[in-house]
Structure formats: C-alpha cells, structure tokens
mmCIF file of C-alpha atoms and ligand atoms in Angstrom:
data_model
loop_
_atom_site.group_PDB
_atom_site.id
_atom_site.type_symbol
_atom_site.label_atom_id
_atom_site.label_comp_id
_atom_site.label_asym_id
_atom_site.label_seq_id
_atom_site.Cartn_x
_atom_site.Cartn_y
_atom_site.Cartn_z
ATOM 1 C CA UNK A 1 71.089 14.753 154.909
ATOM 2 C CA UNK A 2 72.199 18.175 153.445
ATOM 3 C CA UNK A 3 75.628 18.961 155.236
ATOM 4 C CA UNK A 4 75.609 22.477 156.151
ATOM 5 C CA UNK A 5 79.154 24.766 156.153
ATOM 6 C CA UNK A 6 79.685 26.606 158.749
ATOM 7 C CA UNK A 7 79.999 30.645 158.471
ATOM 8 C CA UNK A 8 82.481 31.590 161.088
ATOM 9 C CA UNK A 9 81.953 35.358 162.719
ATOM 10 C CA UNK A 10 85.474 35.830 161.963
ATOM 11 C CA UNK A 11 85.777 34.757 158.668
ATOM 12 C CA UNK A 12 82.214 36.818 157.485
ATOM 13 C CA UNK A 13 82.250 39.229 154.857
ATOM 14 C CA UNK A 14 79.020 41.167 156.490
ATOM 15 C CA UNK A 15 78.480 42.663 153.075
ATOM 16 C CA UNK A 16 78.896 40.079 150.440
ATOM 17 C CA UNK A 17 76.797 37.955 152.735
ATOM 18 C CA UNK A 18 74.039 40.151 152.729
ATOM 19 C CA UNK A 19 74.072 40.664 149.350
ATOM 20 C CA UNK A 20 74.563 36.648 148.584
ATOM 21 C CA UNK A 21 71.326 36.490 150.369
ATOM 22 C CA UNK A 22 69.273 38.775 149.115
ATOM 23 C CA UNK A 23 69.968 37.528 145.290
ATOM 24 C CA UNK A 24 69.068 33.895 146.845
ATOM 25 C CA UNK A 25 65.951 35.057 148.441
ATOM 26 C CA UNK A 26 64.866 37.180 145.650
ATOM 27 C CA UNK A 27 65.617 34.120 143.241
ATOM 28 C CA UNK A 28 63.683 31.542 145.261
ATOM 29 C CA UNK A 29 60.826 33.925 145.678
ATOM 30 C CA UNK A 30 60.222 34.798 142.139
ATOM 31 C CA UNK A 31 57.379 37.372 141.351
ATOM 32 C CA UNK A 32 54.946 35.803 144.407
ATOM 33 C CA UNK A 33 54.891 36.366 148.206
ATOM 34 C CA UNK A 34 56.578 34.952 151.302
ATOM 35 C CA UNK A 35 55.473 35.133 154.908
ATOM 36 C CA UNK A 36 57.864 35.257 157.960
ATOM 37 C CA UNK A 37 57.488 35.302 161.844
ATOM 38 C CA UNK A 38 59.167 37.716 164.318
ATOM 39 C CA UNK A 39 59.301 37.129 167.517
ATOM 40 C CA UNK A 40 61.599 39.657 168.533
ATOM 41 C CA UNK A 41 64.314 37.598 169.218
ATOM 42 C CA UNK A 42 67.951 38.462 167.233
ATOM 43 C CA UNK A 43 67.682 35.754 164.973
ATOM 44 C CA UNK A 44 63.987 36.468 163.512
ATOM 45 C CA UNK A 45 64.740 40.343 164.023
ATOM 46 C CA UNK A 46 67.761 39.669 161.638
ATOM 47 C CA UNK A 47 66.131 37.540 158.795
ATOM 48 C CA UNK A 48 63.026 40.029 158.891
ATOM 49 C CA UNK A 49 65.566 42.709 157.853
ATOM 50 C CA UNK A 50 67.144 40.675 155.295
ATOM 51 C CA UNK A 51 64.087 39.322 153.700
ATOM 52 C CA UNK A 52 62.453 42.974 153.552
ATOM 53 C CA UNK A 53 65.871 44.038 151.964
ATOM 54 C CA UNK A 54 65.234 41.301 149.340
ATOM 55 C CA UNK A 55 61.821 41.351 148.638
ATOM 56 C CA UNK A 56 60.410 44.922 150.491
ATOM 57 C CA UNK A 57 56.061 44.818 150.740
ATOM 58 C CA UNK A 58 56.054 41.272 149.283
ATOM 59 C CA UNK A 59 57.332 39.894 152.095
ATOM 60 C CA UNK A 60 54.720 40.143 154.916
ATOM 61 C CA UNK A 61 55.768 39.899 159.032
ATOM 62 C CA UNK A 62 53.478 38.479 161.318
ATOM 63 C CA UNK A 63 54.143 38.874 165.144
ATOM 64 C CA UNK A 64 52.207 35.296 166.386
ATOM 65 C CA UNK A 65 50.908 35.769 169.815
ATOM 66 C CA UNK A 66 50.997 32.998 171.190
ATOM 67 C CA UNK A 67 50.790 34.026 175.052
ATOM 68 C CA UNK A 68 53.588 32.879 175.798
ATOM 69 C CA UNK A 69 55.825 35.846 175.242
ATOM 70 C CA UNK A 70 56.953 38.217 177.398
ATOM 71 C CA UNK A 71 55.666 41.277 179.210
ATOM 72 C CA UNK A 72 54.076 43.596 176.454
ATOM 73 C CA UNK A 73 56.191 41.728 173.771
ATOM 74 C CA UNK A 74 53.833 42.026 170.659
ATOM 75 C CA UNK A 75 53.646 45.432 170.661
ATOM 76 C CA UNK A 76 56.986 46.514 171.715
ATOM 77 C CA UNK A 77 58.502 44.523 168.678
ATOM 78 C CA UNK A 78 55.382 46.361 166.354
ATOM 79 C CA UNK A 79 56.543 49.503 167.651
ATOM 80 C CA UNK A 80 60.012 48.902 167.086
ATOM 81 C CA UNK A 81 60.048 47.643 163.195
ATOM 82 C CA UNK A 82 57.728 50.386 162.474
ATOM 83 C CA UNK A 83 59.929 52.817 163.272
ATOM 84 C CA UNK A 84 62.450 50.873 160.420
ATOM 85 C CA UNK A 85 59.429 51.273 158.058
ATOM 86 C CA UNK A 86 58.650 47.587 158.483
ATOM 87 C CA UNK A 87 54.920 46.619 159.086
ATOM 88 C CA UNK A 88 54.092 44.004 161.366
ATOM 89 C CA UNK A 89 50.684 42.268 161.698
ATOM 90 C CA UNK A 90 49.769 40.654 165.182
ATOM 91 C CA UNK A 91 48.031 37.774 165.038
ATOM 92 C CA UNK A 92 46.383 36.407 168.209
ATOM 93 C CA UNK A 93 46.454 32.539 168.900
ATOM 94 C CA UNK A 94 46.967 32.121 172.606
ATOM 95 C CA UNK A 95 43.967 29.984 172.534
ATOM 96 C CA UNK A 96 45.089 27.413 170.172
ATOM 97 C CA UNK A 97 48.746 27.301 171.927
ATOM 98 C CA UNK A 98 47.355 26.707 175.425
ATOM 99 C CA UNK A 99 45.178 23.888 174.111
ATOM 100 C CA UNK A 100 47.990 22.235 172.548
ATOM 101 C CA UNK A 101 49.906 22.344 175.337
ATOM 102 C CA UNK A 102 47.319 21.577 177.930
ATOM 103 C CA UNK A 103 48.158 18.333 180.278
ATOM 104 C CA UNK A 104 51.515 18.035 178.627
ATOM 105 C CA UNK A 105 54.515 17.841 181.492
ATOM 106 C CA UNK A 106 57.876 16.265 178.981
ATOM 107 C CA UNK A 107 59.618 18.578 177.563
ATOM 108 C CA UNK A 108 60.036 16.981 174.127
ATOM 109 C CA UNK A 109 56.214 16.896 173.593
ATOM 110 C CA UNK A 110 55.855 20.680 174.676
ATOM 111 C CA UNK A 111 58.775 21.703 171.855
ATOM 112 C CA UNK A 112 56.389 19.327 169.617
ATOM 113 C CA UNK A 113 52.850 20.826 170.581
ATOM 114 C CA UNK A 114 54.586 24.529 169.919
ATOM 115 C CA UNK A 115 55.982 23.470 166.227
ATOM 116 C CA UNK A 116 52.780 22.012 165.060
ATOM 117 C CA UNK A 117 50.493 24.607 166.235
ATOM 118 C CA UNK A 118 52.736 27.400 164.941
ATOM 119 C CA UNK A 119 53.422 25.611 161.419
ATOM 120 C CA UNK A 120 50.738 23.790 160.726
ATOM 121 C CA UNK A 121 47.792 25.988 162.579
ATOM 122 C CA UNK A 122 48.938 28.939 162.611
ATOM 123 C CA UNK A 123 50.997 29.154 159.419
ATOM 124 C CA UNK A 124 49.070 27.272 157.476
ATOM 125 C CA UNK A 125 46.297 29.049 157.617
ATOM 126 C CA UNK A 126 48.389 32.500 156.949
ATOM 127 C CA UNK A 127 49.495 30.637 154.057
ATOM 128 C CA UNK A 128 46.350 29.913 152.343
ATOM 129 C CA UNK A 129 45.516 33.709 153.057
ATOM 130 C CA UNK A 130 48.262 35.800 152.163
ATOM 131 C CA UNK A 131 48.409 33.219 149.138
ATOM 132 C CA UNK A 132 52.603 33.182 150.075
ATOM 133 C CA UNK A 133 54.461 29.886 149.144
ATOM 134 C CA UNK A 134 57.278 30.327 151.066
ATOM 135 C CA UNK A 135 58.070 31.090 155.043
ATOM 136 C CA UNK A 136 61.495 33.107 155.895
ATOM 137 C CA UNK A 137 62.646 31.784 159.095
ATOM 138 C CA UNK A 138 65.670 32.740 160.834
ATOM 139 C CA UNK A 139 67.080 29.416 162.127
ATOM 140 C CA UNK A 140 71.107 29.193 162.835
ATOM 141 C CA UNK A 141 73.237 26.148 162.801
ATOM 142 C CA UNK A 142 73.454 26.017 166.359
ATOM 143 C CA UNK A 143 69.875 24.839 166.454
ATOM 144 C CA UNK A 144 70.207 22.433 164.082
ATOM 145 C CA UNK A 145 73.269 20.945 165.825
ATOM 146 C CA UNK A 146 71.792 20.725 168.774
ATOM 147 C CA UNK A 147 68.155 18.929 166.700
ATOM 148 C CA UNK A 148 70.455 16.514 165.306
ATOM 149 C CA UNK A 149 72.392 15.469 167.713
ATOM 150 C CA UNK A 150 69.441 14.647 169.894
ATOM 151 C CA UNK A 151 69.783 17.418 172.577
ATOM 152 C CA UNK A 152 66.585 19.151 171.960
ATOM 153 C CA UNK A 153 64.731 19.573 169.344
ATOM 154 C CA UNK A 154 64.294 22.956 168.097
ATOM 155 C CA UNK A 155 60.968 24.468 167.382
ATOM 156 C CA UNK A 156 62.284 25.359 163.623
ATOM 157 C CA UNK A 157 64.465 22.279 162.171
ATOM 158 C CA UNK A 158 62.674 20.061 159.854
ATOM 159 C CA UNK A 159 64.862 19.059 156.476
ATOM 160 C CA UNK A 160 67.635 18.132 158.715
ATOM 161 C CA UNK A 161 65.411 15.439 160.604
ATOM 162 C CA UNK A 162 63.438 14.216 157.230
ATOM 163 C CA UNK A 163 60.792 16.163 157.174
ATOM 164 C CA UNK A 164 59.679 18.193 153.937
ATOM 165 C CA UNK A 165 57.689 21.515 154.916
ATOM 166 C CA UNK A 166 55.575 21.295 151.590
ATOM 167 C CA UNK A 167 54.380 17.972 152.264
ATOM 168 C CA UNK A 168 53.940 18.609 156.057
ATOM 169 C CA UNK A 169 52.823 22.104 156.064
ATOM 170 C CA UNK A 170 51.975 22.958 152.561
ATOM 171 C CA UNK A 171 54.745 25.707 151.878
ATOM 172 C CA UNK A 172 58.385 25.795 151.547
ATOM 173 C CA UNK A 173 60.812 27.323 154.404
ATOM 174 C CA UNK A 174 63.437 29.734 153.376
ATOM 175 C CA UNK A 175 66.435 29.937 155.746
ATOM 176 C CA UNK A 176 69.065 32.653 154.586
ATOM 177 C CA UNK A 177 71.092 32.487 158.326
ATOM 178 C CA UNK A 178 71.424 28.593 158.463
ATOM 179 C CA UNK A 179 75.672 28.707 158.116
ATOM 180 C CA UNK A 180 75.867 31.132 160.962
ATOM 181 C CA UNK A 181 75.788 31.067 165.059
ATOM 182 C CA UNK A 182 74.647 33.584 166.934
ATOM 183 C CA UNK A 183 77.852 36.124 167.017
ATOM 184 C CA UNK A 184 77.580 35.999 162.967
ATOM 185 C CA UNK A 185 74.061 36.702 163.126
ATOM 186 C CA UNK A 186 74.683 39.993 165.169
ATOM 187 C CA UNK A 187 77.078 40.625 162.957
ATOM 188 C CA UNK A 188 74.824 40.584 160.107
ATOM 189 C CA UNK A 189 72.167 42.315 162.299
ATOM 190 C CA UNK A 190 74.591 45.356 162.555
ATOM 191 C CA UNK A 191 75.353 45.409 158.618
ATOM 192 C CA UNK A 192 71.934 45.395 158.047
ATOM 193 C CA UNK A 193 71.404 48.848 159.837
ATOM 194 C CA UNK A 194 69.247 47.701 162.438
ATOM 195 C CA UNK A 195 69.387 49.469 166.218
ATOM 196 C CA UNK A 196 71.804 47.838 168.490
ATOM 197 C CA UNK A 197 69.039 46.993 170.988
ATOM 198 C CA UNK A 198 67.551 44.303 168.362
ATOM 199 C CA UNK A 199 70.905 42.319 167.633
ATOM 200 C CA UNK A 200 72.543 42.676 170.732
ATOM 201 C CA UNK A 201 69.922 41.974 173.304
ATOM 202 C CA UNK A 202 69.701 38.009 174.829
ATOM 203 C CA UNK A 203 68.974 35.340 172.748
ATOM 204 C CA UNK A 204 64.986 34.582 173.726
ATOM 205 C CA UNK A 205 63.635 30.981 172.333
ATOM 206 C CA UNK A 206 61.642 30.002 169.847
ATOM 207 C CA UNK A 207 59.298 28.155 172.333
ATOM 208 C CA UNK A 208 59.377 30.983 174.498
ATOM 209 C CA UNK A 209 58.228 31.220 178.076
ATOM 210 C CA UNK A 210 57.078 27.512 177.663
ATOM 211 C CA UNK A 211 60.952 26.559 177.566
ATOM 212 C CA UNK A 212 61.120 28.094 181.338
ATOM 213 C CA UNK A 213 58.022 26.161 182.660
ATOM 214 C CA UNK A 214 58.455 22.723 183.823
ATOM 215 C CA UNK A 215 55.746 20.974 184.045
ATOM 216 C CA UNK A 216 52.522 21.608 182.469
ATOM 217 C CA UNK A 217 52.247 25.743 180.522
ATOM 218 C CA UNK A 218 49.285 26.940 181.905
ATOM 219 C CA UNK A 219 48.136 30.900 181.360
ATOM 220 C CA UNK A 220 48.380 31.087 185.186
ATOM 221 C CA UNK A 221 52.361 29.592 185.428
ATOM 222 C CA UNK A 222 53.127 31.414 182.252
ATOM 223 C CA UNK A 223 51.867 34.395 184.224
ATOM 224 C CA UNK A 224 54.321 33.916 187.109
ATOM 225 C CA UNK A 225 57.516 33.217 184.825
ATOM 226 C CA UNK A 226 56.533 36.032 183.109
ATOM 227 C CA UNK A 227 56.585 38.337 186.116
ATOM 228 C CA UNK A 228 59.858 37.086 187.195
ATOM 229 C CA UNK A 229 61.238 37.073 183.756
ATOM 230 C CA UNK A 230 60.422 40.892 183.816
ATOM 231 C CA UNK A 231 62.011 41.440 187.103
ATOM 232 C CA UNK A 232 65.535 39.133 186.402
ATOM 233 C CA UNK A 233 65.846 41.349 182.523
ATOM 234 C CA UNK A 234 65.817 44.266 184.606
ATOM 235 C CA UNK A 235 67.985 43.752 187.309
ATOM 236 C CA UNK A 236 70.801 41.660 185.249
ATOM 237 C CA UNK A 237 70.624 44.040 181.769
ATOM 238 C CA UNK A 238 73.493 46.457 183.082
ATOM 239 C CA UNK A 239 75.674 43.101 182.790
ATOM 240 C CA UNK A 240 77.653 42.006 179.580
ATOM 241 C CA UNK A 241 77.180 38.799 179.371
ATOM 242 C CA UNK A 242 74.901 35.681 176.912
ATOM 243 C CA UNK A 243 71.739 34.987 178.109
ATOM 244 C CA UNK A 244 69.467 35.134 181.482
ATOM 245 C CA UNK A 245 66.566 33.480 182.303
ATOM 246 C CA UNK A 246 63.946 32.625 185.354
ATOM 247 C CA UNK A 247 62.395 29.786 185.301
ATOM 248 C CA UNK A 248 59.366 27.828 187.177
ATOM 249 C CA UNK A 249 59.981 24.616 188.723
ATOM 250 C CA UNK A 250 57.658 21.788 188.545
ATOM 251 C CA UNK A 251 58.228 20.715 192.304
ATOM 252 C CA UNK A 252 56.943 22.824 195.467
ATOM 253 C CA UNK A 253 58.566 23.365 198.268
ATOM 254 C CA UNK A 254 57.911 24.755 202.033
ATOM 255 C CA UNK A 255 57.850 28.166 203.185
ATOM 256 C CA UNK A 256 56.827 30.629 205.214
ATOM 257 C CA UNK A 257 54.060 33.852 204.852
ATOM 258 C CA UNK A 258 52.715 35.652 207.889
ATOM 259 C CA UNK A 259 54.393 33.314 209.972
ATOM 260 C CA UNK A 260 52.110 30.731 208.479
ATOM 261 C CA UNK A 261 53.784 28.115 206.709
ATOM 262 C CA UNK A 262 52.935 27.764 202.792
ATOM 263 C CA UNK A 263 53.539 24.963 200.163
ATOM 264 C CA UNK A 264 54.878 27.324 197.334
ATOM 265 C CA UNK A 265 56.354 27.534 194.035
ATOM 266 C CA UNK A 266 59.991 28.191 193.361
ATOM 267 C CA UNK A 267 62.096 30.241 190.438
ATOM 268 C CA UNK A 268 65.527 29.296 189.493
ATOM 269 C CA UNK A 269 67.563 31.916 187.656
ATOM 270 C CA UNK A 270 70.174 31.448 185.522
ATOM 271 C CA UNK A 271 72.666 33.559 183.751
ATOM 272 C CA UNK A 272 74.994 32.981 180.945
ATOM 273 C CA UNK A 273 78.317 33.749 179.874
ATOM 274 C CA UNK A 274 79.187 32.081 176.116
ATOM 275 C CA UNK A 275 79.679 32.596 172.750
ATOM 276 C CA UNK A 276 77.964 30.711 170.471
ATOM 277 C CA UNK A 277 75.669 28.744 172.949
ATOM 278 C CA UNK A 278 77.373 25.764 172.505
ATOM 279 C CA UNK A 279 79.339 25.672 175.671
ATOM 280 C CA UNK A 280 78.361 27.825 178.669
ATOM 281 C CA UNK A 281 79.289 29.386 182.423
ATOM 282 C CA UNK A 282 77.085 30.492 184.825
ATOM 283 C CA UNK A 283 78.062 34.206 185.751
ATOM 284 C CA UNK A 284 79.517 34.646 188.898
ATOM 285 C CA UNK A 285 76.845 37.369 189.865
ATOM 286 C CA UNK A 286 77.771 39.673 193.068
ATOM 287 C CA UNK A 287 75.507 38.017 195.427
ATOM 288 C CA UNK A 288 73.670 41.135 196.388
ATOM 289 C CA UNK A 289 72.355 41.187 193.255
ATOM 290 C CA UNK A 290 71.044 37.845 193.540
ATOM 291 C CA UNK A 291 69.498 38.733 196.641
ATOM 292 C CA UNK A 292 67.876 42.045 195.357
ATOM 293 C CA UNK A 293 66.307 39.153 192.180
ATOM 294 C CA UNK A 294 64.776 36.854 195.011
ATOM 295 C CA UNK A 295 63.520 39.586 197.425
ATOM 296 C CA UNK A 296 61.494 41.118 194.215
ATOM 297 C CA UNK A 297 59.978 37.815 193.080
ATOM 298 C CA UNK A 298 58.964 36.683 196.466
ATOM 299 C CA UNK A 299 57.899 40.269 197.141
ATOM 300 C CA UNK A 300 55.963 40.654 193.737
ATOM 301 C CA UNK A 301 54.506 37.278 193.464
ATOM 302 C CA UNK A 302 53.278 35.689 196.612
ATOM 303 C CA UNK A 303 52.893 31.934 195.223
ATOM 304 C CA UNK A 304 56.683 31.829 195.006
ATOM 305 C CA UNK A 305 58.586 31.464 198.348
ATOM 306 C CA UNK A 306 62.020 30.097 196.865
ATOM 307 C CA UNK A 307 64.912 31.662 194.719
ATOM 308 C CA UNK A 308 67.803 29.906 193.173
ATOM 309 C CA UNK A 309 70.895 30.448 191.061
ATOM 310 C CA UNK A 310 72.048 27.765 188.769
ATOM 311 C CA UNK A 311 75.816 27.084 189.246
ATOM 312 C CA UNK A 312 76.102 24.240 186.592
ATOM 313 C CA UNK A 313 77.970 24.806 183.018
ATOM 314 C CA UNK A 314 76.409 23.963 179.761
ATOM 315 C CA UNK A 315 77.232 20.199 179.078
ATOM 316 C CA UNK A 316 76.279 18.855 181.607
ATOM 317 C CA UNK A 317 73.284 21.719 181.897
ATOM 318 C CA UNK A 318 71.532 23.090 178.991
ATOM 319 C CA UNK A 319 70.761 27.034 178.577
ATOM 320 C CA UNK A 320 67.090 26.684 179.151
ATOM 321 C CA UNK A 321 65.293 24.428 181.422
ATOM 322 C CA UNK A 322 62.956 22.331 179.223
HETATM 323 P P1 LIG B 1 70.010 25.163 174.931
HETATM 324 O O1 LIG B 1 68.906 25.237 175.947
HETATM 325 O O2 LIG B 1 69.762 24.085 173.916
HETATM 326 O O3 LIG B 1 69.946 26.540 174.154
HETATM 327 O O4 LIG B 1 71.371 25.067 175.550
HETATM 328 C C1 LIG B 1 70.923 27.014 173.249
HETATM 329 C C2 LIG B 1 70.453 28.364 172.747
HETATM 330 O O5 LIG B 1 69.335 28.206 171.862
HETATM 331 C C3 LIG B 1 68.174 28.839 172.393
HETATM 332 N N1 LIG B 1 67.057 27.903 172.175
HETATM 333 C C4 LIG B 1 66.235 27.949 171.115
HETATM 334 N N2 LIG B 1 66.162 28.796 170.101
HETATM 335 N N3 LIG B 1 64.350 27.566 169.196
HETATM 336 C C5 LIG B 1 65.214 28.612 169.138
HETATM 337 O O6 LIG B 1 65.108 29.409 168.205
HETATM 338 C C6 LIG B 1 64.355 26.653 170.190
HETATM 339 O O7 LIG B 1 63.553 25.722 170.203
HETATM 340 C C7 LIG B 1 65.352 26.866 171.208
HETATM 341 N N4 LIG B 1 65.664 26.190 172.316
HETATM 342 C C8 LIG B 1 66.718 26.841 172.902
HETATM 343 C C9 LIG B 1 68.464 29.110 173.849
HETATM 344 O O8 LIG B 1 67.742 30.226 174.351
HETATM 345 C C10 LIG B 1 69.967 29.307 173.850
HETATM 346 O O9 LIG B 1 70.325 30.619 173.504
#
C-alpha cells in the first residue's frame, strides 16, 4: 500500500503547492482530456479550480445529480463556477441512484451502491463520451484514514483498499489534494482565488443526503432530510463552527397532531466543532436556538413529530449518521 505524507495546514506553502500540482496534473494528462465531478462541497470545489488551472477547457466538470443533494444544489453550484468562467454540465441520474439504493437499510452497502453507480454508471459512461482517460477527484487524507482503518468507507478511496480504477472502472483517478485535511484544503481553496463562500462553507459528503438517512433512501425520506437540512443551514450558518447536519432516523416514535396521537418520524441534529474531522464536539448551541430548529421542522413537515440534539463527541460518534 502506497504510504501517503501528510501536508500539514501549517507547514503549506499555498503557492508552491499549487504550482507542484498543476505541473503534476498537466504531466499526467498529456495532450488528452480528463473529467471531474463537483458536488459543491470544498474539497471538489477546490480540485475543480486546480485542475482548470492546469489543464483550462480540457478538463470538463460535470455536476452528477444524483437526487440526493440538497435544496436547489445543481444549479446553485452551475451558477456559481460560471461566474469564475468555469462551465459545468449537469447530468441527471436520480433514477439510476434510487434504484441502486432501493431496499438497502446498512450503511456500508448504501456507501457501496453510491460508489458503483457514480464510478462505474455514471462515470463510465462520461468516460467513453468525452473520450477522457483520467477523473480529477478531490479526495483528502482524512478519508482515506478513516477507509483504511475500517471506520467507513468513503465513497472515493480505491488504491488504498486494492482496487485499480482502470481495471474496475476503465479510467485512471487523479487526486492532486490526497496529503492534505480539510484546513489545508481551504487553504489552497483561498490561494486559488476562489470566493470565500466555496472553501469556507461545511464540509457536505460525498454520499450526500443518503449519509443522513437511516434506513432505506427513498425520494420521499430524502425529501424530508432535505427540508430539514434546509431549515438547520439556515438557522445555525451565523455560527463559526465545523459541520451541521439533520438527519432521519430509521425508528418512529409517538406523538401528537390535533390532539390525535400520530406514529411519526424523528430528526436528530447535530453540530460540529473540529478541525480536521478527526476528533469532534458537539456545539453547545443556546437552547433557544435549538428550539426555534425543532418548532420549524415539526411546523414545516408534518410526518416529523420529534427533534433531537446529539450530545456525543466524535470517537465514540462519527460526524454523519450512516
Ligand atoms: P465521519 O462521519 O466519518 O466524517 O466522522 C468525517 C468527515 O468526512 C465527511 N464524510 C465524507 N466525505 N465522502 C466524503 O467525501 C464520504 O463518503 C464521506 N463520509 C463522511 C463528513 O461529512 C465529515 O466532514
């Protein structure tokens, strides 16, 4: 197994890095084409910059829509490279990522589902059409610590577990931020020129809202995390702080509507103070504001009748549910 050194935000020359990576791109890539996914999220945001720096119209950007973003995702992130000159094409798939996930409940299997349809489905066939033989991805050490080590396994680690992309997938993965955590990458994200709001802004997973179902991802439960994922971003983005998250539980509970009593769904939120996402805190919210959070979800989505607040550290908790 390749040992990877670490690239501590401290120790990063933003510069030389930048330009270290855009010879190394530009040398891998030759004369042809590469292909890379945003998803908005810092780390893609960041290697889409890079990459463009390196290789400018031969790289090409797909936003994959899997349904499983959030609220008018795809074409807020469109919107927003455009405006760096950077075209992005949507492609639409929430078909094929439902039906890969349909009837699965362990959260292992739904990380698996995702990679394969998004790698082999989806990016295979981009392959074959924009005639690109490599894929830029913007994975970070953290996630292959965390793959390795048997935590979780990330949608986007595959040498580091055995697996060779050109066999599996038919093209070869490029991954220019693989020595850095998340604080590097922002770093980089800054020194690259791009707008605050796309390095600085929560970390959002690779699996997306599936990682904040549990249980089965259906278009109707993605629907309610969704809603309450909108509401918890814009009641906790005034705070400094990692990460936050609602998520939908698997288990029902008893309430109350009209004074009639209803088996309903509940949300547990969670918010994150860290650095690097390898240890975390929950943040000690005012509890007001955790009120305000649960009267708006059980005001704007009538299945759900119970609000919590996860009060457990990362070990022994995780950042995201599944
Ligand atoms: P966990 O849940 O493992 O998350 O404590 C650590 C950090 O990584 C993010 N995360 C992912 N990012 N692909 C990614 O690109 C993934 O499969 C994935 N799973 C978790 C998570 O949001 C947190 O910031």
């Amino acid at each position: 197994m390749i040992k990877i050194k670490e690239i501590k935000a401290a120790n990063i020359n933003v510069n030389k890095f930048i330009e270290d990576k855009v010879r190394d791109i530009r040398e891998s890539v030759g004369d042809g084409l590469a292909i890379n996914a945003l998803s908005g999220g810092v780390d893609s945001s960041v290697v889409t910059a890079l990459g463009h720096r390196a290789l400018g119209k031969r790289l090409k950007t797909y936003f994959i829509d899997n349904g499983i973003m959030r609220e008018n995702e795809p074409a807020k992130v469109a919107a927003a490279f455009k405006k760096l000159g950077i075209k992005v094409e949507i492609v639409p798939a929430s078909k094929a990522f439902f039906a890969a996930l349909k009837g699965i409940t362990d959260p292992e299997e739904k990380r698996e589902a995702i990679t394969q349809t998004f790698y082999k489905d989806i990016f295979g066939k981009l392959v074959v059409k924009s005639k690109a033989k490599y894929l830029l991805q913007g994975t970070i050490l953290t996630d292959v610590d965390e793959t390795v080590a048997g935590i979780k396994r990330q949608h986007n680690v595959f040498e580091q577990l055995g697996i060779d992309p050109q066999k599996a997938f038919g093209y070869k993965i490029l991954e220019p931020l693989i020595e850095l955590r998340k604080d590097g990458v922002r770093k980089v994200g800054r020194g690259l020129g791009l707008p605050e709001s796309m390095f600085d802004r929560i970390p959002f997973p690779g699996p997306a809202l599936a990682a904040r179902v549990i249980g089965e991802v259906t278009p109707a439960r993605v629907a309610l995390v969704r809603k309450a994922t909108a509401i918890t971003e814009e009641t906790l983005k005034k705070y400094k702080v990692f990460q936050y998250m609602a998520i939908l539980h698997e288990d029902r509970v008893t309430g109350m509507r009209n004074n009639k009593r209803v088996f309903g769904n509940q949300i547990e939120i969670r918010c994150w103070n860290s650095v690097d996402a390898r240890v975390a805190t929950p943040t000690r919210l005012p509890f007001d504001v955790l009120e305000g959070i649960a009267a708006k979800i059980t005001k704007a989505l009538p299945e759900v009748v119970s609000v919590t607040y996860n009060i457990t550290g990362k070990p022994t908790s995780t950042i995201e549910a599944v």
